[in-house]
CSV table of C-alpha atoms and ligand atoms in Angstrom, one decimal:
chain,number,residue,atom,x,y,z
A,1,VAL,CA,-160.8,-60.4,-49.9
A,2,THR,CA,-159.5,-57.7,-47.6
A,3,LEU,CA,-157.5,-59.0,-44.6
A,4,PRO,CA,-157.1,-57.2,-41.3
A,5,PRO,CA,-153.8,-55.3,-41.1
A,6,PRO,CA,-151.3,-56.0,-38.3
A,7,GLU,CA,-152.4,-53.0,-36.2
A,8,MET,CA,-156.0,-54.1,-36.4
A,9,ARG,CA,-155.0,-57.6,-35.3
A,10,GLU,CA,-153.2,-56.1,-32.4
A,11,ALA,CA,-156.3,-54.1,-31.4
A,12,ILE,CA,-158.3,-57.3,-31.5
A,13,ALA,CA,-155.7,-59.1,-29.3
A,14,ARG,CA,-155.8,-56.2,-26.7
A,15,ALA,CA,-159.6,-55.8,-26.6
A,16,ASP,CA,-161.3,-55.7,-23.2
A,17,LEU,CA,-164.0,-58.4,-23.2
A,18,GLY,CA,-167.2,-59.4,-21.4
A,19,ASP,CA,-170.5,-61.2,-22.2
A,20,ASP,CA,-172.3,-59.1,-24.8
A,21,VAL,CA,-175.5,-61.1,-24.5
A,22,TYR,CA,-175.7,-59.5,-21.0
A,23,GLY,CA,-174.6,-56.1,-22.4
A,24,GLU,CA,-171.3,-56.5,-20.5
A,25,ASP,CA,-168.7,-56.4,-23.3
A,26,PRO,CA,-167.1,-52.9,-22.9
A,27,THR,CA,-165.6,-52.9,-26.4
A,28,VAL,CA,-168.9,-53.7,-28.0
A,29,ASN,CA,-170.6,-51.0,-26.0
A,30,THR,CA,-168.0,-48.4,-27.0
A,31,PHE,CA,-168.2,-49.5,-30.6
A,32,GLU,CA,-172.0,-49.4,-30.8
A,33,ALA,CA,-172.1,-46.0,-29.2
A,34,ARG,CA,-169.4,-44.7,-31.6
A,35,ALA,CA,-171.1,-46.2,-34.6
A,36,ALA,CA,-174.5,-44.7,-33.5
A,37,ALA,CA,-173.0,-41.2,-33.1
A,38,LEU,CA,-171.1,-41.4,-36.4
A,39,LEU,CA,-174.3,-42.3,-38.2
A,40,GLY,CA,-176.4,-39.8,-36.3
A,41,LYS,CA,-178.8,-42.4,-34.9
A,42,PRO,CA,-179.9,-43.0,-31.4
A,43,ALA,CA,-178.8,-46.6,-31.2
A,44,ALA,CA,-176.6,-49.2,-33.0
A,45,LEU,CA,-176.1,-52.9,-33.0
A,46,LEU,CA,-173.1,-55.0,-33.9
A,47,THR,CA,-174.1,-57.9,-36.1
A,48,THR,CA,-172.3,-60.7,-37.9
A,49,SER,CA,-172.7,-59.5,-41.4
A,50,GLY,CA,-174.4,-57.2,-43.8
A,51,THR,CA,-176.9,-59.9,-44.6
A,52,MET,CA,-177.8,-60.2,-40.9
A,53,SER,CA,-178.1,-56.4,-40.5
A,54,ASN,CA,-180.5,-56.2,-43.5
A,55,LEU,CA,-182.5,-59.1,-42.3
A,56,LEU,CA,-182.9,-57.7,-38.8
A,57,ALA,CA,-183.9,-54.3,-40.3
A,58,ILE,CA,-186.6,-55.8,-42.5
A,59,MET,CA,-187.9,-58.1,-39.8
A,60,ALA,CA,-187.9,-55.3,-37.2
A,61,GLN,CA,-189.8,-52.9,-39.4
A,62,CYS,CA,-191.9,-54.9,-41.7
A,63,PRO,CA,-194.5,-57.0,-39.8
A,64,ARG,CA,-195.5,-60.5,-41.0
A,65,GLY,CA,-197.7,-60.5,-44.1
A,66,MET,CA,-196.6,-57.0,-45.1
A,67,ARG,CA,-194.5,-55.9,-48.1
A,68,ALA,CA,-191.0,-54.7,-48.4
A,69,LEU,CA,-190.2,-52.8,-51.6
A,70,VAL,CA,-186.7,-53.7,-52.7
A,71,GLY,CA,-184.6,-52.9,-55.8
A,72,ASP,CA,-184.5,-55.7,-58.4
A,73,ARG,CA,-180.7,-55.4,-58.5
A,74,SER,CA,-180.2,-55.1,-54.8
A,75,ASP,CA,-178.1,-57.4,-52.6
A,76,VAL,CA,-181.2,-57.8,-50.4
A,77,TRP,CA,-183.3,-59.1,-53.3
A,78,ARG,CA,-180.6,-61.2,-55.0
A,79,TRP,CA,-178.1,-62.6,-52.6
A,80,GLU,CA,-179.5,-62.8,-49.2
A,81,ALA,CA,-181.5,-66.0,-49.7
A,82,GLN,CA,-184.8,-64.0,-49.2
A,83,GLY,CA,-184.2,-64.3,-45.5
A,84,ALA,CA,-187.1,-62.0,-44.3
A,85,ALA,CA,-189.5,-63.9,-46.6
A,86,VAL,CA,-188.4,-67.3,-45.1
A,87,LEU,CA,-188.0,-66.3,-41.5
A,88,GLY,CA,-190.3,-63.3,-41.1
A,89,SER,CA,-193.1,-64.0,-43.5
A,90,VAL,CA,-192.4,-60.7,-45.2
A,91,ALA,CA,-193.4,-60.4,-48.9
A,92,TYR,CA,-190.6,-58.9,-51.0
A,93,GLN,CA,-191.6,-56.8,-53.9
A,94,PRO,CA,-188.8,-56.2,-56.4
A,95,VAL,CA,-188.9,-52.8,-58.1
A,96,ARG,CA,-186.9,-51.8,-61.2
A,97,THR,CA,-183.5,-50.3,-60.4
A,98,HIS,CA,-181.9,-47.9,-62.9
A,99,ASP,CA,-178.2,-47.9,-63.8
A,100,SER,CA,-177.8,-45.0,-61.3
A,101,GLY,CA,-178.8,-47.4,-58.5
A,102,GLU,CA,-182.0,-45.4,-58.0
A,103,ILE,CA,-185.5,-46.8,-58.0
A,104,ALA,CA,-187.8,-44.2,-59.6
A,105,ILE,CA,-190.3,-42.7,-57.2
A,106,ALA,CA,-193.0,-43.2,-59.8
A,107,ASP,CA,-192.2,-47.0,-59.8
A,108,LEU,CA,-192.4,-47.0,-56.0
A,109,GLU,CA,-195.7,-45.2,-56.3
A,110,ASP,CA,-197.0,-47.9,-58.7
A,111,ALA,CA,-195.8,-50.6,-56.4
A,112,ILE,CA,-198.0,-49.5,-53.6
A,113,ASP,CA,-201.5,-50.7,-53.7
A,114,ASP,CA,-204.6,-49.3,-52.1
A,115,GLU,CA,-204.3,-50.2,-48.4
A,116,SER,CA,-208.1,-50.6,-48.1
A,117,ASP,CA,-208.1,-53.4,-50.7
A,118,ALA,CA,-208.2,-56.6,-48.7
A,119,GLN,CA,-206.7,-58.5,-51.7
A,120,CYS,CA,-203.3,-56.8,-51.3
A,121,ALA,CA,-200.5,-57.2,-48.9
A,122,VAL,CA,-199.8,-53.7,-47.4
A,123,ALA,CA,-196.4,-52.1,-48.1
A,124,ALA,CA,-194.5,-51.2,-44.9
A,125,LEU,CA,-190.9,-50.7,-45.9
A,126,ILE,CA,-188.7,-49.4,-48.7
A,127,CYS,CA,-185.1,-50.6,-48.9
A,128,LEU,CA,-182.4,-48.8,-50.9
A,129,GLU,CA,-178.7,-49.6,-51.4
A,130,ASN,CA,-175.9,-47.1,-51.3
A,131,THR,CA,-173.4,-47.4,-52.8
A,132,HIS,CA,-175.1,-49.7,-55.3
A,133,ALA,CA,-172.8,-52.6,-55.8
A,134,LEU,CA,-174.4,-54.1,-58.9
A,135,CYS,CA,-174.6,-50.7,-60.5
A,136,GLY,CA,-170.8,-50.4,-60.3
A,137,GLY,CA,-170.6,-48.8,-56.8
A,138,ARG,CA,-172.8,-45.9,-57.8
A,139,VAL,CA,-173.5,-43.2,-55.2
A,140,LEU,CA,-177.1,-42.2,-54.7
A,141,ALA,CA,-177.6,-38.5,-54.9
A,142,LEU,CA,-178.7,-36.8,-51.6
A,143,ASP,CA,-181.6,-35.1,-53.4
A,144,TYR,CA,-182.9,-38.5,-54.5
A,145,LEU,CA,-182.6,-39.9,-51.0
A,146,SER,CA,-184.5,-36.9,-49.7
A,147,ASP,CA,-187.2,-37.3,-52.3
A,148,THR,CA,-187.5,-41.0,-51.4
A,149,LEU,CA,-187.8,-40.3,-47.7
A,150,ALA,CA,-190.5,-37.7,-48.3
A,151,PHE,CA,-192.4,-40.2,-50.4
A,152,ALA,CA,-192.0,-42.9,-47.7
A,153,GLN,CA,-193.2,-40.5,-45.0
A,154,ARG,CA,-196.2,-39.4,-47.2
A,155,HIS,CA,-197.2,-43.1,-47.4
A,156,ARG,CA,-196.2,-44.0,-43.8
A,157,LEU,CA,-193.5,-46.4,-44.9
A,158,ALA,CA,-190.4,-47.1,-43.0
A,159,THR,CA,-187.1,-46.8,-44.8
A,160,HIS,CA,-183.9,-49.0,-44.6
A,161,LEU,CA,-180.6,-48.2,-46.3
A,162,ASP,CA,-178.3,-51.1,-47.1
A,163,GLY,CA,-175.2,-49.0,-46.7
A,164,ALA,CA,-172.8,-51.9,-46.8
A,165,ARG,CA,-170.5,-49.3,-48.4
A,166,LEU,CA,-172.1,-46.2,-47.0
A,167,PHE,CA,-168.6,-44.9,-46.0
A,168,ASN,CA,-167.6,-45.1,-49.6
A,169,ALA,CA,-170.6,-43.0,-50.5
A,170,ALA,CA,-169.8,-40.4,-47.8
A,171,VAL,CA,-166.1,-40.2,-48.9
A,172,ALA,CA,-167.2,-39.8,-52.5
A,173,LEU,CA,-169.6,-37.0,-51.7
A,174,ASP,CA,-167.3,-35.5,-49.1
A,175,VAL,CA,-170.1,-35.5,-46.5
A,176,ALA,CA,-170.4,-36.9,-43.0
A,177,PRO,CA,-171.8,-40.5,-42.9
A,178,ALA,CA,-174.7,-39.1,-40.8
A,179,THR,CA,-175.7,-36.8,-43.6
A,180,ILE,CA,-176.5,-39.9,-45.8
A,181,ALA,CA,-177.9,-42.0,-42.9
A,182,ALA,CA,-180.3,-39.2,-42.1
A,183,TYR,CA,-182.4,-40.1,-45.1
A,184,ALA,CA,-183.4,-43.5,-43.7
A,185,ASP,CA,-184.9,-44.9,-40.5
A,186,THR,CA,-182.3,-47.6,-40.3
A,187,VAL,CA,-179.0,-48.1,-41.9
A,188,ALA,CA,-176.7,-51.1,-42.2
A,189,VAL,CA,-173.0,-50.6,-42.7
A,190,CYS,CA,-170.3,-53.2,-43.1
A,191,ILE,CA,-167.0,-53.1,-41.2
A,192,SER,CA,-165.6,-55.8,-43.4
A,193,LYS,CA,-165.2,-55.1,-47.1
A,194,GLY,CA,-163.4,-51.8,-47.6
A,195,LEU,CA,-162.9,-51.2,-43.9
A,196,ALA,CA,-160.9,-54.4,-43.7
A,197,ALA,CA,-162.4,-55.9,-40.5
A,198,PRO,CA,-162.5,-59.7,-40.7
A,199,VAL,CA,-166.2,-59.8,-39.8
A,200,GLY,CA,-169.1,-57.6,-38.8
A,201,SER,CA,-171.6,-55.0,-39.6
A,202,ILE,CA,-173.5,-52.2,-37.9
A,203,LEU,CA,-177.3,-51.7,-37.8
A,204,ALA,CA,-178.2,-48.2,-36.6
A,205,GLY,CA,-181.6,-46.6,-36.1
A,206,PRO,CA,-184.2,-45.5,-33.5
A,207,GLU,CA,-184.0,-47.1,-30.0
A,208,PRO,CA,-187.2,-49.2,-30.3
A,209,VAL,CA,-186.2,-50.6,-33.7
A,210,ILE,CA,-182.7,-51.5,-32.5
A,211,ALA,CA,-184.2,-53.1,-29.4
A,212,ARG,CA,-186.4,-55.3,-31.6
A,213,ALA,CA,-183.4,-56.1,-33.8
A,214,ARG,CA,-181.4,-57.1,-30.7
A,215,ARG,CA,-184.0,-59.6,-29.8
A,216,LEU,CA,-184.3,-60.9,-33.4
A,217,ARG,CA,-180.5,-61.2,-33.6
A,218,LYS,CA,-180.5,-63.4,-30.5
A,219,MET,CA,-183.4,-65.5,-32.0
A,220,LEU,CA,-181.4,-66.0,-35.2
A,221,GLY,CA,-178.4,-67.2,-33.3
A,222,GLY,CA,-176.4,-64.0,-33.8
A,223,GLY,CA,-176.1,-63.1,-30.1
A,224,MET,CA,-172.3,-63.2,-29.6
A,225,ARG,CA,-170.7,-63.5,-26.2
A,226,GLN,CA,-167.1,-62.0,-26.1
A,227,ALA,CA,-167.8,-60.1,-29.3
A,228,GLY,CA,-165.4,-57.3,-28.3
A,229,VAL,CA,-162.8,-59.1,-30.5
A,230,ILE,CA,-165.0,-58.1,-33.5
A,231,ALA,CA,-165.9,-54.6,-32.1
A,232,ALA,CA,-162.2,-53.9,-31.6
A,233,ALA,CA,-161.6,-54.4,-35.3
A,234,GLY,CA,-164.6,-52.2,-35.9
A,235,LEU,CA,-163.3,-49.4,-33.7
A,236,TYR,CA,-159.9,-49.6,-35.5
A,237,ALA,CA,-161.7,-49.6,-38.8
A,238,LEU,CA,-163.7,-46.4,-37.9
A,239,ASP,CA,-160.5,-44.6,-36.8
A,240,HIS,CA,-158.2,-45.7,-39.6
A,241,MET,CA,-160.0,-47.1,-42.6
A,242,VAL,CA,-162.6,-44.6,-43.6
A,243,ASP,CA,-160.5,-41.8,-45.1
A,244,ARG,CA,-158.3,-44.4,-46.7
A,245,LEU,CA,-161.3,-45.2,-49.0
A,246,ARG,CA,-160.4,-42.2,-51.0
A,247,ASP,CA,-157.3,-44.0,-52.2
A,248,ASP,CA,-159.4,-47.0,-53.3
A,249,HIS,CA,-161.6,-44.7,-55.3
A,250,ARG,CA,-158.7,-43.0,-57.0
A,251,ARG,CA,-157.2,-46.4,-57.8
A,252,ALA,CA,-160.5,-47.6,-59.2
A,253,ARG,CA,-160.5,-44.7,-61.6
A,254,GLN,CA,-156.8,-45.4,-62.5
A,255,LEU,CA,-157.7,-49.0,-63.1
A,256,ALA,CA,-160.7,-48.1,-65.3
A,257,LEU,CA,-158.5,-45.7,-67.3
A,258,GLY,CA,-155.9,-48.4,-67.7
A,259,LEU,CA,-158.4,-51.1,-68.8
A,260,ARG,CA,-159.8,-48.7,-71.4
A,261,GLN,CA,-156.5,-48.8,-73.1
A,262,VAL,CA,-156.6,-52.6,-73.5
A,263,ALA,CA,-158.0,-53.7,-76.8
A,264,GLY,CA,-160.8,-56.2,-76.6
A,265,LEU,CA,-162.4,-54.8,-73.4
A,266,ARG,CA,-165.6,-52.8,-73.0
A,267,LEU,CA,-166.1,-50.3,-70.1
A,268,ASP,CA,-168.7,-47.7,-69.2
A,269,ASP,CA,-168.0,-44.2,-70.6
A,270,SER,CA,-168.2,-42.8,-67.1
A,271,LEU,CA,-165.4,-43.4,-64.6
A,272,PRO,CA,-166.2,-45.3,-61.4
A,273,GLU,CA,-167.5,-43.2,-58.5
A,274,THR,CA,-166.1,-45.4,-55.8
A,275,ASN,CA,-164.1,-48.7,-55.6
A,276,ILE,CA,-165.9,-51.0,-58.1
A,277,VAL,CA,-165.0,-51.3,-61.8
A,278,TYR,CA,-167.2,-53.3,-64.1
A,279,TRP,CA,-166.0,-54.3,-67.5
A,280,ARG,CA,-166.6,-56.9,-70.2
A,281,LEU,CA,-164.7,-58.8,-73.0
A,282,ASP,CA,-165.9,-57.6,-76.4
A,283,ASP,CA,-165.6,-61.0,-77.9
A,284,HIS,CA,-168.4,-63.2,-76.7
A,285,GLU,CA,-166.7,-66.3,-78.0
A,286,LEU,CA,-163.9,-66.0,-75.5
A,287,ARG,CA,-164.4,-68.2,-72.5
A,288,LEU,CA,-164.6,-66.2,-69.3
A,289,ASP,CA,-163.7,-69.1,-67.0
A,290,ALA,CA,-160.4,-69.6,-68.9
A,291,PHE,CA,-159.8,-65.8,-68.8
A,292,LEU,CA,-160.3,-65.8,-65.0
A,293,ALA,CA,-158.0,-68.7,-64.6
A,294,LEU,CA,-155.3,-66.9,-66.6
A,295,LEU,CA,-155.8,-63.8,-64.4
A,296,ARG,CA,-155.6,-65.8,-61.3
A,297,GLU,CA,-152.3,-67.3,-62.5
A,298,GLU,CA,-151.1,-63.7,-62.7
A,299,GLY,CA,-152.3,-63.0,-59.1
A,300,VAL,CA,-155.3,-60.8,-60.2
A,301,LEU,CA,-158.6,-61.8,-58.7
A,302,VAL,CA,-161.9,-60.6,-60.4
A,303,LEU,CA,-165.4,-61.7,-59.9
A,304,GLN,CA,-167.6,-62.8,-62.8
A,305,GLN,CA,-171.2,-61.7,-62.7
A,306,GLY,CA,-172.9,-63.0,-65.9
A,307,ARG,CA,-170.9,-61.5,-68.8
A,308,HIS,CA,-169.5,-58.8,-66.6
A,309,LEU,CA,-166.3,-58.8,-64.6
A,310,ARG,CA,-166.0,-56.9,-61.3
A,311,ALA,CA,-162.7,-55.6,-60.0
A,312,VAL,CA,-162.5,-53.9,-56.6
A,313,THR,CA,-159.7,-51.8,-55.3
A,314,HIS,CA,-159.0,-52.2,-51.6
A,315,LEU,CA,-156.5,-52.1,-48.7
A,316,GLY,CA,-153.2,-53.7,-49.9
A,317,ILE,CA,-153.6,-52.7,-53.5
A,318,SER,CA,-151.1,-50.0,-54.5
A,319,ASP,CA,-150.8,-47.8,-57.6
A,320,ALA,CA,-148.1,-50.2,-58.9
A,321,ASP,CA,-150.5,-53.1,-58.3
A,322,VAL,CA,-153.2,-51.4,-60.4
A,323,ASN,CA,-150.7,-50.8,-63.3
A,324,ASN,CA,-149.5,-54.5,-63.0
A,325,ALA,CA,-153.2,-55.6,-63.1
A,326,VAL,CA,-153.8,-53.7,-66.3
A,327,LEU,CA,-150.7,-55.4,-67.9
A,328,ALA,CA,-151.8,-58.8,-66.6
A,329,VAL,CA,-155.3,-58.3,-68.1
A,330,ALA,CA,-153.8,-57.3,-71.5
A,331,ARG,CA,-151.6,-60.4,-71.4
A,332,ALA,CA,-154.5,-62.6,-70.5
A,333,VAL,CA,-156.7,-61.2,-73.3
A,334,ASN,CA,-153.9,-61.9,-75.8
A,335,ARG,CA,-153.3,-65.4,-74.5
A,336,LEU,CA,-157.0,-66.2,-74.6
A,337,GLN,CA,-157.3,-64.9,-78.2
A,338,GLN,CA,-154.3,-67.0,-79.3
A,339,THR,CA,-155.7,-70.1,-77.7
A,340,THR,CA,-159.2,-69.5,-79.2
A,341,ASP,CA,-157.7,-68.9,-82.6
A,342,ALA,CA,-155.6,-72.0,-82.4
A,343,THR,CA,-158.6,-74.1,-81.3
A,344,SER,CA,-160.8,-72.7,-84.1
A,345,GLY,CA,-157.9,-73.2,-86.5
A,346,ALA,CA,-157.7,-76.8,-85.5
A,347,GLY,CA,-161.4,-77.1,-85.9
A,348,ARG,CA,-161.2,-75.8,-89.5
A,349,ALA,CA,-158.4,-78.2,-90.4
A,350,GLU,CA,-160.4,-81.1,-89.0
A,351,LEU,CA,-163.5,-80.2,-91.0
A,352,HIS,CA,-161.3,-79.8,-94.1
A,353,ALA,CA,-159.8,-83.2,-93.6
A,354,ARG,CA,-163.2,-84.8,-93.5
B,401,PLP,C1,-174.6,-54.0,-51.0
B,401,PLP,C2,-174.4,-55.2,-50.1
B,401,PLP,N1,-175.2,-55.4,-49.1
B,401,PLP,C3,-175.0,-56.4,-48.3
B,401,PLP,C4,-174.0,-57.3,-48.5
B,401,PLP,C5,-173.9,-58.5,-47.6
B,401,PLP,O1,-172.9,-58.4,-46.7
B,401,PLP,P1,-172.2,-59.7,-46.0
B,401,PLP,O2,-171.4,-60.3,-47.0
B,401,PLP,O3,-171.4,-59.1,-44.9
B,401,PLP,O4,-173.4,-60.5,-45.5
B,401,PLP,C6,-173.2,-57.2,-49.6
B,401,PLP,C7,-172.1,-58.2,-49.8
B,401,PLP,O5,-171.3,-58.1,-50.7
B,401,PLP,C8,-173.3,-56.1,-50.4
B,401,PLP,O6,-172.5,-55.8,-51.5
């Protein structure tokens, strides 16, 4: 839901443009070079979305008929329409993801079959996600990333990191983005989401992989002409939006602490590591759709994922907004409880009358 701030819109309006399909858009070229350097990779590609970056990374590194090991709670597995299976004939293998966002190395080991067995599709790629959205924006530990890379290298597997929120992870760990990116062959990073660009993502990695991804991007209809309008937003985002993520993280903790004080809610014991707060209503009888409608009336938007609710702090959300959101949630819980009591009260009366 982030919107580009006025200065980003001005940067978009002022961008020097050319035809990027011919490599002639100066703003795209500058952006891709900056992004590659920031992520410590030889090359980078501007793409339309995180979904497209992940798709290109998988198709460029996992040949047809081979297997990509993906986390069973990852965006790649759940919410990207299984693109590489449909378009690239890649077999996805979902592997259990722990609450930390990690996939145990032992489970990866189990997921790899003997290459010499002609009955099995051969594994070619491991995909990890950092920060892990569905695990509450958890940051993967560098030691874990290092162990996974060592495992992948032992088994001659390529590695892709879905780092849609990699900058959040870097800010949370207080390390350079390249330090995290170093543990994967390719990395995808969104310039939308927390960085507030209206559209776009980066895929960074080795030259030959990015060259393949560039061709695949064209094939998939993602070759954009005067794409400098997007890259200009990306350059602005890299300059002005990354350090700001610290504020989002602080406010997510503030929000979690506030929500803990509201009776009727359940939150994790640990505070959020980045910008995502997951919580639940204690009372399963309460209708979540009605709750979300009440919150929307109060100007508070949250996402429902099963029984869980996801709140994200972002550009344009101030400390006061967080406090107001907590009060709005408390009011909504109360109103919902009253409505539910009134309805069940009416139900009892009706039964009694019969
Ligand atoms: C971890 C992760 N990866 C990838 C994506 C997909 O990004 P996009 O919406 O830009 O396609 C998302 C979207 O929310 C995400 O959370």
